[in-house]
Short mmCIF file of C-alpha atoms and ligand atoms in Angstrom, two decimals:
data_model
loop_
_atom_site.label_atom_id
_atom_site.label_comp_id
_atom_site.label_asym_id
_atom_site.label_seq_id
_atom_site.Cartn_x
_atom_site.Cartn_y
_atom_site.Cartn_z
CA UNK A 29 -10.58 -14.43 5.27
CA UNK A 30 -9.14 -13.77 8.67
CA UNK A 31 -9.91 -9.52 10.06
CA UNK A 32 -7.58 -7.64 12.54
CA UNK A 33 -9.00 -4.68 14.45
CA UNK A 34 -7.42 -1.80 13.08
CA UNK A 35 -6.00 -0.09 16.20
CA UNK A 36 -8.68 1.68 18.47
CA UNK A 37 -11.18 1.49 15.80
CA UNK A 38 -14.12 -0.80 15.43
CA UNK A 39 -12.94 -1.72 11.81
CA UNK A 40 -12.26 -5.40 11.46
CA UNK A 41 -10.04 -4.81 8.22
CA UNK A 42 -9.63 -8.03 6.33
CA UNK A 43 -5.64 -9.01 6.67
CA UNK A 44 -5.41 -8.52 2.69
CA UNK A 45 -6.68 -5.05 1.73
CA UNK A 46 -6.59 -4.31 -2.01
CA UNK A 47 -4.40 -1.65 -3.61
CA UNK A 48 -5.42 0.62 -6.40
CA UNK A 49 -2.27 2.33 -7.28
CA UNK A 50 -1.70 0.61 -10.71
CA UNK A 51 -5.13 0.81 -11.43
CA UNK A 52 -4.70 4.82 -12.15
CA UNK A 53 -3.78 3.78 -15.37
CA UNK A 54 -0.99 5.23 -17.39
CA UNK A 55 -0.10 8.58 -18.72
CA UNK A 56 1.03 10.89 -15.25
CA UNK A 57 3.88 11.19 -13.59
CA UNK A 58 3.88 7.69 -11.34
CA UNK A 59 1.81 5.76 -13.28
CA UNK A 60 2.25 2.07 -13.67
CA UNK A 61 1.50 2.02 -17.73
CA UNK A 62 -1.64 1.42 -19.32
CA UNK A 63 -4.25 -0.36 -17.85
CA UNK A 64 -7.63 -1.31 -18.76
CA UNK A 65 -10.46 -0.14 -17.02
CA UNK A 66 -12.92 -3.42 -17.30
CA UNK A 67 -10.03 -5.21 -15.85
CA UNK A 68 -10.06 -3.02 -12.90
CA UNK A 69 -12.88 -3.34 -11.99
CA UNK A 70 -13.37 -6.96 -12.47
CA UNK A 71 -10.38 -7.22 -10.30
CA UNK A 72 -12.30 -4.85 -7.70
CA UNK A 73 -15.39 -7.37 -7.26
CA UNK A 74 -13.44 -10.42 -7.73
CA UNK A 75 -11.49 -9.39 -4.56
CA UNK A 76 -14.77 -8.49 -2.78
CA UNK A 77 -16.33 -11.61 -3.94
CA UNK A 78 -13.05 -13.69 -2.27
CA UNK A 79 -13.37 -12.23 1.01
CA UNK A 80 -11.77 -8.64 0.53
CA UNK A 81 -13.61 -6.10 2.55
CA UNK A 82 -11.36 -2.98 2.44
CA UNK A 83 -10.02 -1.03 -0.68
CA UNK A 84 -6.78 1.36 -0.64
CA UNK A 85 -7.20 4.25 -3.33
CA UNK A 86 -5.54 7.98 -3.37
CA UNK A 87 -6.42 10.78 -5.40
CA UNK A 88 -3.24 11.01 -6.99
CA UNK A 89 -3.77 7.40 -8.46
CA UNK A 90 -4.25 8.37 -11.72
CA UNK A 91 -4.83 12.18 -11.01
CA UNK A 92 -8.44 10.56 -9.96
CA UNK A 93 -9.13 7.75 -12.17
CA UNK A 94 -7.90 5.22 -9.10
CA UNK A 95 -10.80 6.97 -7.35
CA UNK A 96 -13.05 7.22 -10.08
CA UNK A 97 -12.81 3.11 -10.91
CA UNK A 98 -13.29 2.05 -7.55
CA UNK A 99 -16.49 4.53 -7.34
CA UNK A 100 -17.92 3.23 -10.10
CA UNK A 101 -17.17 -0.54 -9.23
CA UNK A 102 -18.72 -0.60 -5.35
CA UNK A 103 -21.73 1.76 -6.69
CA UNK A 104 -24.85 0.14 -6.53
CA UNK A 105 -22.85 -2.98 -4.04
CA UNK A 106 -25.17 -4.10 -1.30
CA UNK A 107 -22.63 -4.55 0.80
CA UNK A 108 -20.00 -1.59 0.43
CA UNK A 109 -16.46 -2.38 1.07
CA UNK A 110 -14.57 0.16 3.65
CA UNK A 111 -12.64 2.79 1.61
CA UNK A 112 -9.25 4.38 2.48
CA UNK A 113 -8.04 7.35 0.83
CA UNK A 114 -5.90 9.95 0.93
CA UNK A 115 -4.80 13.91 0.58
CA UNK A 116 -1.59 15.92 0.27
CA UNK A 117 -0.24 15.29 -2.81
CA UNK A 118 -2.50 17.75 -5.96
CA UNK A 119 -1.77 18.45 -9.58
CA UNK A 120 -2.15 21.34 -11.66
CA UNK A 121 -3.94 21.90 -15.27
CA UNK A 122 -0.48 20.82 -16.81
CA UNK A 123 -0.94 17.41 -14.32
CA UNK A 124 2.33 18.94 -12.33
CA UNK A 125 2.05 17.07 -8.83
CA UNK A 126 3.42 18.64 -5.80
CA UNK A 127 2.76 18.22 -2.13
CA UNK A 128 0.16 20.36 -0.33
CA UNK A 129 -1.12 19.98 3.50
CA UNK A 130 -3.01 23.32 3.77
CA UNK A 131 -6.42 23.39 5.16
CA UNK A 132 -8.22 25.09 2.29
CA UNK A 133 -6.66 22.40 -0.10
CA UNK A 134 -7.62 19.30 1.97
CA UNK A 135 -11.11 20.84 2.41
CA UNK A 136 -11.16 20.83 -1.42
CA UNK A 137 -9.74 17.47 -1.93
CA UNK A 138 -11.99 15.62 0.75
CA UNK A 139 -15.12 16.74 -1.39
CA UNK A 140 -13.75 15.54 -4.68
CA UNK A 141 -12.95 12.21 -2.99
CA UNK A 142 -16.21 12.05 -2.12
CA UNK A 143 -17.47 12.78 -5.47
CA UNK A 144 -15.27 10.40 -7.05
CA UNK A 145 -15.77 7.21 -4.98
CA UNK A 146 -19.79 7.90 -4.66
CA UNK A 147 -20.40 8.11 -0.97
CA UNK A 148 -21.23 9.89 1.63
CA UNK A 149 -18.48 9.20 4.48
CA UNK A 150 -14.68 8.00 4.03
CA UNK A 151 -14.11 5.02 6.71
CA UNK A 152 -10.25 5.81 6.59
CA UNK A 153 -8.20 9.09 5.32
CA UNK A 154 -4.67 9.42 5.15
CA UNK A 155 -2.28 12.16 5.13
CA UNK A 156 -0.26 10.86 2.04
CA UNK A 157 3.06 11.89 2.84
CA UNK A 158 4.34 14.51 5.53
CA UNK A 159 5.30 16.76 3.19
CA UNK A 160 5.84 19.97 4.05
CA UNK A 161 6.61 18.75 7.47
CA UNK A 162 5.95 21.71 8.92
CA UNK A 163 2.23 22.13 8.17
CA UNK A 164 1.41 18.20 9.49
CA UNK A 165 -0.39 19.64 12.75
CA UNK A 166 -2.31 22.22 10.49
CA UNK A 167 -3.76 19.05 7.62
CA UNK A 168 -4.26 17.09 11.30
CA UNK A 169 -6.33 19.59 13.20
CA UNK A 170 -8.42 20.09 9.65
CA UNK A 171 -8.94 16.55 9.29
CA UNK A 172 -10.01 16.60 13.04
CA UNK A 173 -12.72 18.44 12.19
CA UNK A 174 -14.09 16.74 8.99
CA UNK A 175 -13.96 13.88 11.40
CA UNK A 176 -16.33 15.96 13.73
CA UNK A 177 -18.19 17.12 10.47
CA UNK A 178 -19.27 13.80 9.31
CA UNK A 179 -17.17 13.69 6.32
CA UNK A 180 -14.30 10.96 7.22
CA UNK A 181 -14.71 8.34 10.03
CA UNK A 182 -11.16 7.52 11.24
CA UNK A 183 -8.24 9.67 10.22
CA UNK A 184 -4.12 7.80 9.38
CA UNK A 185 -1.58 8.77 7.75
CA UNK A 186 1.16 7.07 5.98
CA UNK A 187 5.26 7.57 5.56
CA UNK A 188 5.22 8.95 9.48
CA UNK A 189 8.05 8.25 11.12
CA UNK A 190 7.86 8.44 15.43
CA UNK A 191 8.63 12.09 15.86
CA UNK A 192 6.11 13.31 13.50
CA UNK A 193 3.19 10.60 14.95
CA UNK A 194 4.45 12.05 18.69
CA UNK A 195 3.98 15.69 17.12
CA UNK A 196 0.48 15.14 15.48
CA UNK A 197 -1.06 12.02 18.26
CA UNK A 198 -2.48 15.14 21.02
CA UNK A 199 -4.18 16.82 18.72
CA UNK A 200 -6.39 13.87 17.44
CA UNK A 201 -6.08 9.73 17.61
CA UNK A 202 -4.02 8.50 15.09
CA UNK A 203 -5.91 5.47 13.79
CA UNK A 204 -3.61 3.75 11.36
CA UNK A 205 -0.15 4.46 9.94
CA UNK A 206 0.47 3.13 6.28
CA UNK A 207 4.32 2.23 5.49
CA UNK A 208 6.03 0.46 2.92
CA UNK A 209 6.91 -3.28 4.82
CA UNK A 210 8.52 -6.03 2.49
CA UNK A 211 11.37 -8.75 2.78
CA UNK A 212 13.70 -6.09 0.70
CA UNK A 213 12.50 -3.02 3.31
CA UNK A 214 12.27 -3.67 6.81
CA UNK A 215 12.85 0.15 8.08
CA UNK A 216 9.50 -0.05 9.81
CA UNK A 217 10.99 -2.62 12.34
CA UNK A 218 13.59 -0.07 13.77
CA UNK A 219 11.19 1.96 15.97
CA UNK A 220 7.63 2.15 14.49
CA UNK A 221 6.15 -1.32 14.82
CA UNK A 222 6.28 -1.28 18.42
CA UNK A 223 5.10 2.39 19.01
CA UNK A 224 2.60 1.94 16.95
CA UNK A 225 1.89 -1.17 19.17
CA UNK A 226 2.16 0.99 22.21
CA UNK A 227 -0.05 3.63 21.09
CA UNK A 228 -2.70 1.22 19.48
CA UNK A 229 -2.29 2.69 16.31
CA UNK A 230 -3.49 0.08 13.35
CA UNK A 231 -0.28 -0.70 10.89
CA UNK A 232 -1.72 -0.82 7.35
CA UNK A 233 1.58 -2.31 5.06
CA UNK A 234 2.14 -1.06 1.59
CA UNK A 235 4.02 -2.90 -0.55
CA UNK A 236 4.50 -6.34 0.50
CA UNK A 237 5.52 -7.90 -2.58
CA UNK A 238 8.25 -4.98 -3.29
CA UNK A 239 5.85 -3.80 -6.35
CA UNK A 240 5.52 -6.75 -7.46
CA UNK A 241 8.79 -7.60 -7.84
CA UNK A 242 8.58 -10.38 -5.20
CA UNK A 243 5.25 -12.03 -6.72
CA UNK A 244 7.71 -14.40 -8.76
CA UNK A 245 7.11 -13.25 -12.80
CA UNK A 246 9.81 -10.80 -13.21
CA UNK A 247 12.87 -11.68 -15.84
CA UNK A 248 15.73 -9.23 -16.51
CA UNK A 249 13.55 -9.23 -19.85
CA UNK A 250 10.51 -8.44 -18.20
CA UNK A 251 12.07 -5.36 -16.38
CA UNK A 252 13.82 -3.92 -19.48
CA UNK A 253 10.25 -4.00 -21.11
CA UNK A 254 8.07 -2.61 -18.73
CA UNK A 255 6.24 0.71 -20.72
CA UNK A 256 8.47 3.51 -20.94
CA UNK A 257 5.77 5.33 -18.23
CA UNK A 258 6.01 2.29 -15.82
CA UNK A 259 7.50 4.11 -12.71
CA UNK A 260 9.54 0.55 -11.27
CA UNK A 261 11.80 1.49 -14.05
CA UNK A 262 12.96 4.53 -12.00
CA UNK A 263 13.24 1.69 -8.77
CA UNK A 264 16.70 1.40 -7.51
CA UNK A 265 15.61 -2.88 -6.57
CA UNK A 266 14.26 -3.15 -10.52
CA UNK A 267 18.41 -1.76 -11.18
CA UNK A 268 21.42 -3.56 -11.58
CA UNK A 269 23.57 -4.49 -9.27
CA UNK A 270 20.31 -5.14 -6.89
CA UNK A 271 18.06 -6.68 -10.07
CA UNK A 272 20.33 -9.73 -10.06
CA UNK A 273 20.46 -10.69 -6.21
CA UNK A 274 16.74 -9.98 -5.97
CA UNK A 275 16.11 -12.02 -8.89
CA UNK A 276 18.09 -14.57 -7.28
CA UNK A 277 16.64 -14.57 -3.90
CA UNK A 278 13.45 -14.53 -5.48
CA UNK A 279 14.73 -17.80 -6.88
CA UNK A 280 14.92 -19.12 -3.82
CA UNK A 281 12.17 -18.02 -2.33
CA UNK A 282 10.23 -19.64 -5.23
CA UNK A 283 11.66 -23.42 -4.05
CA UNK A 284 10.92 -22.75 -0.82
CA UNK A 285 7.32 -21.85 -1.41
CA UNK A 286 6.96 -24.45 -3.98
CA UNK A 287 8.06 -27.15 -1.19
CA UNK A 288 5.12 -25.91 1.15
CA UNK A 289 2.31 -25.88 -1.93
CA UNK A 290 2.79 -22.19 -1.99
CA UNK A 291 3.66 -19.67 -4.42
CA UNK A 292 6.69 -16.82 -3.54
CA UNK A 293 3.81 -13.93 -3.77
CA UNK A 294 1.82 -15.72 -1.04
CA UNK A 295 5.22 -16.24 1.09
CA UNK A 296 6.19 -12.98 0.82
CA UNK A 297 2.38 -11.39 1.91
CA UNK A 298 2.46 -13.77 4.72
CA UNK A 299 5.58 -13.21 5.67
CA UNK A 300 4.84 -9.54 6.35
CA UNK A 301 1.68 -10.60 8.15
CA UNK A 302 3.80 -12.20 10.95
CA UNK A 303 4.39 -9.70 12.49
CA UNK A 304 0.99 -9.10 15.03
CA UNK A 305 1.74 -5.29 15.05
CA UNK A 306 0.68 -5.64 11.29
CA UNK A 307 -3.41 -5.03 10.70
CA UNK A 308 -3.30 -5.99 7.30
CA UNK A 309 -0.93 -5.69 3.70
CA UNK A 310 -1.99 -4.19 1.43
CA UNK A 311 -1.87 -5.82 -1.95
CA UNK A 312 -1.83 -4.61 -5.30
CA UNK A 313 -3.43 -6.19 -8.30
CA UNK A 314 -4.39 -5.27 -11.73
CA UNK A 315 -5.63 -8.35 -13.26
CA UNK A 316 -8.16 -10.95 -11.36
CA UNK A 317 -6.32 -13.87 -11.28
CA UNK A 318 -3.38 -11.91 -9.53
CA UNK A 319 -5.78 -11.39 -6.27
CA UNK A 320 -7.05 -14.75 -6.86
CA UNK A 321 -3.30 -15.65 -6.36
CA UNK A 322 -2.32 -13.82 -3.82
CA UNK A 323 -5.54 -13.60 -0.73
CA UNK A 324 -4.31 -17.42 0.15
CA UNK A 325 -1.99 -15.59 1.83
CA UNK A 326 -4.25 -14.58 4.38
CA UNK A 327 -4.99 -17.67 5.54
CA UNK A 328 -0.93 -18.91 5.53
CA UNK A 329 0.30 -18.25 9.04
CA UNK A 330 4.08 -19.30 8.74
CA UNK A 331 5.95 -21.01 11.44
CA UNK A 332 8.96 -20.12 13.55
CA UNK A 333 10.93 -22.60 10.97
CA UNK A 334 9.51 -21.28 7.74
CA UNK A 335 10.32 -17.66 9.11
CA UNK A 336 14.00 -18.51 9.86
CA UNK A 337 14.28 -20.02 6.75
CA UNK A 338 13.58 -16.27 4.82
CA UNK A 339 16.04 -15.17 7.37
CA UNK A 340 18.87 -17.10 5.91
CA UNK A 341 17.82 -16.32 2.12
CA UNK A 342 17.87 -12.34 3.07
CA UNK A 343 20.71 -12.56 4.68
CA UNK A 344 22.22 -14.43 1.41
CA UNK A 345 21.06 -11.48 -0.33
CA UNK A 346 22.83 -9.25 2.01
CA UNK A 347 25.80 -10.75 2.18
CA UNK A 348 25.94 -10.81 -2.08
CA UNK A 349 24.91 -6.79 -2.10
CA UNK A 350 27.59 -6.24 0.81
CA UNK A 351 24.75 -5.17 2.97
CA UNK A 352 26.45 -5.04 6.50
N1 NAP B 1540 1.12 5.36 0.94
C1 NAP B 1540 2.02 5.25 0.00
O1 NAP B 1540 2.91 6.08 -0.15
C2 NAP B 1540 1.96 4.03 -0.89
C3 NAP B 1540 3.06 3.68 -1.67
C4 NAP B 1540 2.99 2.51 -2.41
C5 NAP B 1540 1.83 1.72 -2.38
N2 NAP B 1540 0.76 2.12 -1.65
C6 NAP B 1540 -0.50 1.32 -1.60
O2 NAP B 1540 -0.19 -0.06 -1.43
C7 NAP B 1540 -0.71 -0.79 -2.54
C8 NAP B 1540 0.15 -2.02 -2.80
O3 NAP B 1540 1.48 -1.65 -3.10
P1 NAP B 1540 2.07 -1.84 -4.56
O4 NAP B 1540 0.93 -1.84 -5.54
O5 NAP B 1540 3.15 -0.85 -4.68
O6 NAP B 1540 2.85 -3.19 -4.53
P2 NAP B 1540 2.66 -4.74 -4.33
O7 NAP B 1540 1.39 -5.11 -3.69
O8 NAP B 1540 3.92 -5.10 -3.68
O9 NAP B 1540 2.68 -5.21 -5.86
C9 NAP B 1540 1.54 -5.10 -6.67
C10 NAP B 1540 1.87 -5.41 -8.11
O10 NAP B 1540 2.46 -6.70 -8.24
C11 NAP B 1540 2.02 -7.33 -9.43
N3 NAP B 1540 1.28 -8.54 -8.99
C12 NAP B 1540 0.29 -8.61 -8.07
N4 NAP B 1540 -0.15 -9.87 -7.92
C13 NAP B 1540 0.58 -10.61 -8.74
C14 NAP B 1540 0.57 -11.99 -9.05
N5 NAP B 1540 -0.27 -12.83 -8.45
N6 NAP B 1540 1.45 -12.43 -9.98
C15 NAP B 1540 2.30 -11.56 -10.57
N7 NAP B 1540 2.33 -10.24 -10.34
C16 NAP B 1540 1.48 -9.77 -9.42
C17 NAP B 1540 1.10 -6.35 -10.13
O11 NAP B 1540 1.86 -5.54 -11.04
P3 NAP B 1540 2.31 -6.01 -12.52
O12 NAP B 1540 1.29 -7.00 -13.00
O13 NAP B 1540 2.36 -4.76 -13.29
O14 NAP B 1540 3.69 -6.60 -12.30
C18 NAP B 1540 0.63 -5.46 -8.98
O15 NAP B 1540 0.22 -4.19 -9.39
C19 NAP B 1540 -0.79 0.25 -3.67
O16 NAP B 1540 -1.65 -0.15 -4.72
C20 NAP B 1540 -1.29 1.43 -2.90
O17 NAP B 1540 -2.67 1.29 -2.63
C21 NAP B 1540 0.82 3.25 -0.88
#
């Protein structure tokens, strides 16, 4: 499995990190329906085993649980993967979830991260969102000093955009910014991928396969069943009129792939590691054999043809959405 260096750091991340935001299981407010536990955690070491060596978790996955499984899968690993999590978002006793950057709170939730995942340091931790943007610098300069403290090796955040980076990059090095980067959003192109280039700030992308819409086994069917606490229901892309022209260019994708010996989940991971600002994608899975799947996209580096090909199948799907 090929690494990237993520920014200034001296973590060699492997190019496909592993994403644990299903894995919270069902039952809260973003949850991604039931799932079972065993199964996480067999798709936790069979991503290790393949060559994984980084796990994304937050302690909103699952009001904990995402936390809690990945804990109690590396415990006891010889070789411990490196673990990035996150703060800012908290719940109540009634599981209400609501946004929270003050220093008291993110003193509090760094120790129950800890707890959780069963170690002593966290190699990456992420502001969640910037929300309330006003009290970034405040969750920034506290995280500075857990840094100092021993508690959290390299600090990111994720959802940034420039400004906010610019406001919070003086008061402590910004190791890694996490954004959402697939085929179907490409925001992150605008302005960020090349000042985070500049800066030398690692680009961690969340998302690459749309959740999972671009991994090739969604059906019209298949959306209208999802479990009635499945948040891609709420998705705008999982909604008619975009559900048919993504199915479609999914389509597409699919006989492209299939002409190369690939699958449309492996084109559509590598096609977001293209771009050399990109450290790594991060890649959800719930099952093994869906990570089994997907990490040969790490070693797929597509060519200047292949990537012009997308081009004209996205702009298809422009052109039916009247996307100007
Ligand atoms: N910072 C943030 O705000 C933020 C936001 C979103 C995500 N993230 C992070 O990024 C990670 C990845 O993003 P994501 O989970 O949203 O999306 P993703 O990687 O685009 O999609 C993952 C989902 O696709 C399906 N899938 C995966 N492999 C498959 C395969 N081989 N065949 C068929 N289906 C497959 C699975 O769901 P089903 O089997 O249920 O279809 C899986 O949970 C998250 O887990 C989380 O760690 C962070």
């Amino acid at each position: 499995m090929k690494t990237r260096k993520l920014g200034r750091t001296d973590l060699n991340l492997s190019v496909i990190g592993l994403g644990t935001w299903a894995i919270g299981g069902g039952g809260w407010r973003y949850s991604w329906g039931p799932q079972d536990d065993r199964e996480s955690i067999a798709t936790i070491l069979r991503a290790l085993k393949m060559g994984v060596n980084w796990i994304d978790t937050a302690p909103v996955y699952g009001l904990g649980h995402s936390e809690e499984i990945v804990g109690k899968a590396v415990e006891g690993l010889r070789k411990k993967p490196i673990i990035a999590t996150k703060c800012g978002l908290v719940w109540d006793k009634n599981r209400e979830i609501s946004n929270c950057l003050k220093e008291e709170s993110i003193r509090s939730e760094v120790e129950a991260s800890l707890k959780r995942l069963k170690v002593d340091v966290i190699d990456l931790y992420q502001i969640h969102w910037p929300m309330p943007d006003g009290d970034i610098e405040e969750a920034w300069r506290t995280i500075a000093d857990l840094v100092d403290k021993g508690k959290i090796r390299y600090a990111g955040v994720s959802n940034f955009n420039v400004e906010q980076l610019e406001r919070i990059q003086d008061i402590h090095p910004i190791a890694s910014l996490q954004p959402p980067y697939s085929m179907l959003r490409r925001e992150v192109e605008d302005e960020l991928l090349v000042f985070c280039a500049e800066n030398d700030i690692g680009i961690v992308a969340y998302s690459p396969m749309e959740k999972g819409l671009l991994a090739g086994k969604f059906s019209r069917e298949r959306v209208q069943n999802l479990p009635k606490d499945d948040q891609r229901r709420e998705e705008t892309r999982f909604q008619e009129p975009e559900l048919s022209a993504n199915l479609e260019l999914v389509e597409d994708l699919r006989r492209m792939a299939e002409k190369r010996g690939r699958t449309v989940a492996q084109l559509a991971i590598a096609w977001v590691l293209r771009r050399p600002e990109i450290t790594a994608a991060i890649v959800g899975a719930r099952h093994p054999y869906q990570i089994e799947e997907t990490i040969a996209a790490g070693e797929w580096t597509l060519s200047g043809d292949n990537i012009a090909a997308v081009d004209v199948l996205l702009n298809k799907r422009r052109k039916t959405l009247n996307i100007g």
